[in-house]
PDB file of C-alpha atoms in Angstrom:
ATOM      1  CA  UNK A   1      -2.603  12.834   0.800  1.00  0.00           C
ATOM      2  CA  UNK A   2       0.197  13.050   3.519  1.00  0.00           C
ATOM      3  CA  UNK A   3      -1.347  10.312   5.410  1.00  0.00           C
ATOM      4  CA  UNK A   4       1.391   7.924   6.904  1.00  0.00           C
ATOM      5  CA  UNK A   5       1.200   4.341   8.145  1.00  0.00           C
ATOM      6  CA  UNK A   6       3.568   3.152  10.867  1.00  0.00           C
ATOM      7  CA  UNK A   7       3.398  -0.922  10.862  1.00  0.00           C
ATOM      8  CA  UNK A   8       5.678  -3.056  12.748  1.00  0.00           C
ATOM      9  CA  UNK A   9       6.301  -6.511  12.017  1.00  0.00           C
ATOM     10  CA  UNK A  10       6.356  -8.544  14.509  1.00  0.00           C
ATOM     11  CA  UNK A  11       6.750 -12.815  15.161  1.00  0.00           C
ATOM     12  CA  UNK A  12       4.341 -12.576  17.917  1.00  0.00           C
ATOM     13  CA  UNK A  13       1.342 -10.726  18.650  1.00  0.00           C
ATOM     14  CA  UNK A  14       2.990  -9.589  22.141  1.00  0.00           C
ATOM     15  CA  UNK A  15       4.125  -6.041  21.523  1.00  0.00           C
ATOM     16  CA  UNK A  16       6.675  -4.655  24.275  1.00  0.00           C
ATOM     17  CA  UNK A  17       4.872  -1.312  25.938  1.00  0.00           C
ATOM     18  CA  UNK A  18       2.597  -1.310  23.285  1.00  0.00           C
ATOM     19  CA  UNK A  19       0.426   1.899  24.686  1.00  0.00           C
ATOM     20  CA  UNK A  20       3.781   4.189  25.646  1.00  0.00           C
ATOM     21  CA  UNK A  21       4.926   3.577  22.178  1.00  0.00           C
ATOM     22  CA  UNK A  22       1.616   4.502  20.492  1.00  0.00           C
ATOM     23  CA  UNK A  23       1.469   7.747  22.473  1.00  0.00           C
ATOM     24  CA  UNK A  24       5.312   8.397  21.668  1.00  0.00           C
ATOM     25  CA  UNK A  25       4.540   8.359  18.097  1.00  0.00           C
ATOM     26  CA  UNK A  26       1.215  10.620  18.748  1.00  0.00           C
ATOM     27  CA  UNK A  27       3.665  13.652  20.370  1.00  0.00           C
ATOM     28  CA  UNK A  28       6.791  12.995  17.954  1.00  0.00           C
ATOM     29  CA  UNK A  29       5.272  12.021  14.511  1.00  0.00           C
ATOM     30  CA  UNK A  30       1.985  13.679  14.170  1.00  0.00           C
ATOM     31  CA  UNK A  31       1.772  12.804  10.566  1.00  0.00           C
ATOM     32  CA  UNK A  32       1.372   9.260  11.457  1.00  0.00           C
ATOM     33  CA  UNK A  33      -2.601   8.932  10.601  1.00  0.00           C
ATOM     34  CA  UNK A  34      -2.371   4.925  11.116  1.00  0.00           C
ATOM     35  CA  UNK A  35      -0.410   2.206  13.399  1.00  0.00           C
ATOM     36  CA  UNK A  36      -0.725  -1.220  12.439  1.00  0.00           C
ATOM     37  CA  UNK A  37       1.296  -4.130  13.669  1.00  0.00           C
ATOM     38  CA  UNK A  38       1.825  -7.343  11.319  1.00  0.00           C
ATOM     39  CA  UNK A  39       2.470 -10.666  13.031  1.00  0.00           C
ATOM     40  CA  UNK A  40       5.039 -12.633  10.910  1.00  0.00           C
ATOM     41  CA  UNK A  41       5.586 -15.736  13.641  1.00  0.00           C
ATOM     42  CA  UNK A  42       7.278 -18.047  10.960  1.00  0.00           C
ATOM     43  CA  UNK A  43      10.919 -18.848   9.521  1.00  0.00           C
ATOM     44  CA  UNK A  44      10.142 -17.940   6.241  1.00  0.00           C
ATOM     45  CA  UNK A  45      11.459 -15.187   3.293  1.00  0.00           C
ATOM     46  CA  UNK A  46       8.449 -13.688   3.754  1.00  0.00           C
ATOM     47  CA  UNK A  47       8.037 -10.020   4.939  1.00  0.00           C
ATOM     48  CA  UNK A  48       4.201 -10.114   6.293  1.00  0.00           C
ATOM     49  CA  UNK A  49       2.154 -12.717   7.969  1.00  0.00           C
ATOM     50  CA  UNK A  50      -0.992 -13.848   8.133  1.00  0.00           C
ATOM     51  CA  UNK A  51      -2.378 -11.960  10.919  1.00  0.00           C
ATOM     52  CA  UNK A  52      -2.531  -7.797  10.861  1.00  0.00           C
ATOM     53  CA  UNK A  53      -3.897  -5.906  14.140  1.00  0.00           C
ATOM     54  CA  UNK A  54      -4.567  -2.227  14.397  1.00  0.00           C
ATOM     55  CA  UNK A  55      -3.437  -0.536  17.183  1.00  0.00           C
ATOM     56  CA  UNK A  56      -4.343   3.281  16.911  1.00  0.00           C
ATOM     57  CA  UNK A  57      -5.666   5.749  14.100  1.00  0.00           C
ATOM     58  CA  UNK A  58      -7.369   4.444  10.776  1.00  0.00           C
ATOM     59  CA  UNK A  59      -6.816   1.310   9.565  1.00  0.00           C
ATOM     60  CA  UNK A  60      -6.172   2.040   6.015  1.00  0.00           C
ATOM     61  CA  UNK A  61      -4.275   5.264   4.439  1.00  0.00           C
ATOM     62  CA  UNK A  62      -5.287   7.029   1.171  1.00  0.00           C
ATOM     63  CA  UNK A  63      -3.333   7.993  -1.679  1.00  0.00           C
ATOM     64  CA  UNK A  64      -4.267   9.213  -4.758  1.00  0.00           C
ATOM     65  CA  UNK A  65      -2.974   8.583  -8.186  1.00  0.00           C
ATOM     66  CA  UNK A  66      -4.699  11.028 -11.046  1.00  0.00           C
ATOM     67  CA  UNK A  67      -7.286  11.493  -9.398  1.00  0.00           C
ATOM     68  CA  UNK A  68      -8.432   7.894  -8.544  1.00  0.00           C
ATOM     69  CA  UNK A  69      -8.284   7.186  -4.578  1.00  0.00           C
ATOM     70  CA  UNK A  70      -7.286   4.514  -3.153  1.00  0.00           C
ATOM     71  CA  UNK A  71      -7.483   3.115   0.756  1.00  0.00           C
ATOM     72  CA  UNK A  72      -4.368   0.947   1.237  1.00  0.00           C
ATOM     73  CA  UNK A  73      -4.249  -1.704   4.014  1.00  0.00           C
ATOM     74  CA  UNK A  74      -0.388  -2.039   5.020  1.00  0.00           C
ATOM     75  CA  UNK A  75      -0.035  -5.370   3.300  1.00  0.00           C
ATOM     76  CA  UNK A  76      -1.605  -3.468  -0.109  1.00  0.00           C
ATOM     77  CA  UNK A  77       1.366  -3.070  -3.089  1.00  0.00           C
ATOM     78  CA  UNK A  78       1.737   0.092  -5.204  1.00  0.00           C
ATOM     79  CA  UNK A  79       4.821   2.435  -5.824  1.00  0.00           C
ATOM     80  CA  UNK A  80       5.681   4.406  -2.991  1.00  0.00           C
ATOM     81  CA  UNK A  81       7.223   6.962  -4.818  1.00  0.00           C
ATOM     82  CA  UNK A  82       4.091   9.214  -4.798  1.00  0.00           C
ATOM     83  CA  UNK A  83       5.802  12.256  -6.656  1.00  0.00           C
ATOM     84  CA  UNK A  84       7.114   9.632  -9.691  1.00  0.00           C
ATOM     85  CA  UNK A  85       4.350   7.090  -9.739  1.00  0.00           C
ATOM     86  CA  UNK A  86       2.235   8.893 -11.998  1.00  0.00           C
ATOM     87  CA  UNK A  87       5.144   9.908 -14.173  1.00  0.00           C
ATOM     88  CA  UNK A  88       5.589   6.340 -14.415  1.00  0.00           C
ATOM     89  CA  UNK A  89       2.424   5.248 -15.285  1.00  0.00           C
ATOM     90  CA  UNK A  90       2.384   8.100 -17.684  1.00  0.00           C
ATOM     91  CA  UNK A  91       5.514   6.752 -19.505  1.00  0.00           C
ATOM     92  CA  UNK A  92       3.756   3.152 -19.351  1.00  0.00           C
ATOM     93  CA  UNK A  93       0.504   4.368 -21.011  1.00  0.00           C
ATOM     94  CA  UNK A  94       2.954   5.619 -23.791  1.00  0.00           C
ATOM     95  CA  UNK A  95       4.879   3.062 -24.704  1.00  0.00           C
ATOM     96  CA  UNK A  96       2.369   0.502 -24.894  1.00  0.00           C
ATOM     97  CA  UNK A  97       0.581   3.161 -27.596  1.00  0.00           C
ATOM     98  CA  UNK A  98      -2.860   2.178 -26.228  1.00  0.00           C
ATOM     99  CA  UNK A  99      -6.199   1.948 -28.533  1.00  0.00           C
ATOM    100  CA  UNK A 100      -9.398   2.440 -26.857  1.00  0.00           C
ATOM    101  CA  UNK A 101     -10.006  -1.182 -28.991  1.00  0.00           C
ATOM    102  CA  UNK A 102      -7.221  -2.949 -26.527  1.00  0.00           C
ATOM    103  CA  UNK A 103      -7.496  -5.259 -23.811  1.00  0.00           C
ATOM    104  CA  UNK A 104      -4.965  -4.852 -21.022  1.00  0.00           C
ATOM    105  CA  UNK A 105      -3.814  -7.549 -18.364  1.00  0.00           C
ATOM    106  CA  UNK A 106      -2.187  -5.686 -15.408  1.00  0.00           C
ATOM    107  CA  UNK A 107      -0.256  -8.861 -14.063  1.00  0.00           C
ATOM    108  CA  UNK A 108       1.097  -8.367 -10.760  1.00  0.00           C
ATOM    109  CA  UNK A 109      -1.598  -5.939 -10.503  1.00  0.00           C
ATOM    110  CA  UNK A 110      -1.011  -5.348  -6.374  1.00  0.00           C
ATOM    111  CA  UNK A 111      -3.899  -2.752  -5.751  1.00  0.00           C
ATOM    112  CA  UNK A 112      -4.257  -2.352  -9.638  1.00  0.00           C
ATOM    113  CA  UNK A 113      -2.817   1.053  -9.593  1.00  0.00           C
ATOM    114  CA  UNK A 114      -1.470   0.864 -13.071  1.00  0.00           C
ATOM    115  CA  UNK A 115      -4.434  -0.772 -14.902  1.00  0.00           C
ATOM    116  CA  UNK A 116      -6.724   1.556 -13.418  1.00  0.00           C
ATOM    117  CA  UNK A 117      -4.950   4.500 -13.889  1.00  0.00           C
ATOM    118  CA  UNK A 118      -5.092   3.355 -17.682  1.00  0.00           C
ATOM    119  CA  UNK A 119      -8.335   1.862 -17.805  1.00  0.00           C
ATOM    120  CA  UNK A 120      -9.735   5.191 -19.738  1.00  0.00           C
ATOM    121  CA  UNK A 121      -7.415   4.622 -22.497  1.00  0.00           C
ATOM    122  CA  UNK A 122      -8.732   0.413 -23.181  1.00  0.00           C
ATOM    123  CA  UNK A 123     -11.946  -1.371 -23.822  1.00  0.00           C
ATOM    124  CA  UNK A 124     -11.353  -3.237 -21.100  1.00  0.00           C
ATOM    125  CA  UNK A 125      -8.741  -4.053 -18.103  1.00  0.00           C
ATOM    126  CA  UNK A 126      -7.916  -7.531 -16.355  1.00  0.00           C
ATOM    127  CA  UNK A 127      -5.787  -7.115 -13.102  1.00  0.00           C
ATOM    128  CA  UNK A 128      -4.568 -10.281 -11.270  1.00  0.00           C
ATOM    129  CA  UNK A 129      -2.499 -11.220  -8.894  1.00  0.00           C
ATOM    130  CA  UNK A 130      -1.466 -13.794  -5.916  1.00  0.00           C
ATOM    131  CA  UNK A 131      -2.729 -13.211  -2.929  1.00  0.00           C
TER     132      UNK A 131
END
């Protein structure tokens, strides 16, 4: 959809000239549709923390994957490869030789890209995750 999400992380809420950089990104990177900043205040492996606030534009972006939509949060996981995720999931749908009898468990699901994607092909799909 060309929509693109700027987020910084960040381990405090205190963003330095917060406003100036919003309005930098406005005039140099006009395809930015959403700017989100993730607080991450911990010493931990972890990329994103708890607490997400949204500082200009939407708060979600939109891609679309054969034809299903989806709005993505910044913390949401799918492929970011939009040109080969379908390609992908086209490969998937063929190997596993799907029967519209099957049951499929997307594990890992993230936003559940995959199983949906193939959810035409199955009786029924079961994504799951940690969250």
């Amino acid at each position: 959809t060309n929509d693109v999400q700027v987020v910084f992380i960040t381990n405090s809420n205190k963003l330095i000239k917060k406003q100036k950089l919003i309005m930098r990104i406005a005039e140099e990177l006009p395809e930015v549709t959403s700017i989100m900043q993730n607080v991450n205040p911990g010493e931990t492996p972890l990329i994103w923390g708890d607490e997400t606030i949204h500082l200009a534009g939407s708060e979600t972006i939109t891609e679309k994957i054969d034809g299903l939509a989806f709005d993505l949060s910044p913390r949401a996981f799918l492929q970011l490869n939009s040109i080969m995720t379908p390609k992908l999931y086209h490969l998937a749908g063929e190997a596993l030789n799907l029967d519209a009898s099957d049951y499929l468990v997307d594990a890992y699901s993230g936003v559940g890209t995959i199983g949906l994607t193939l959810a035409n092909q199955v009786a029924e799909v079961r994504g799951m995750d940690t969250g």
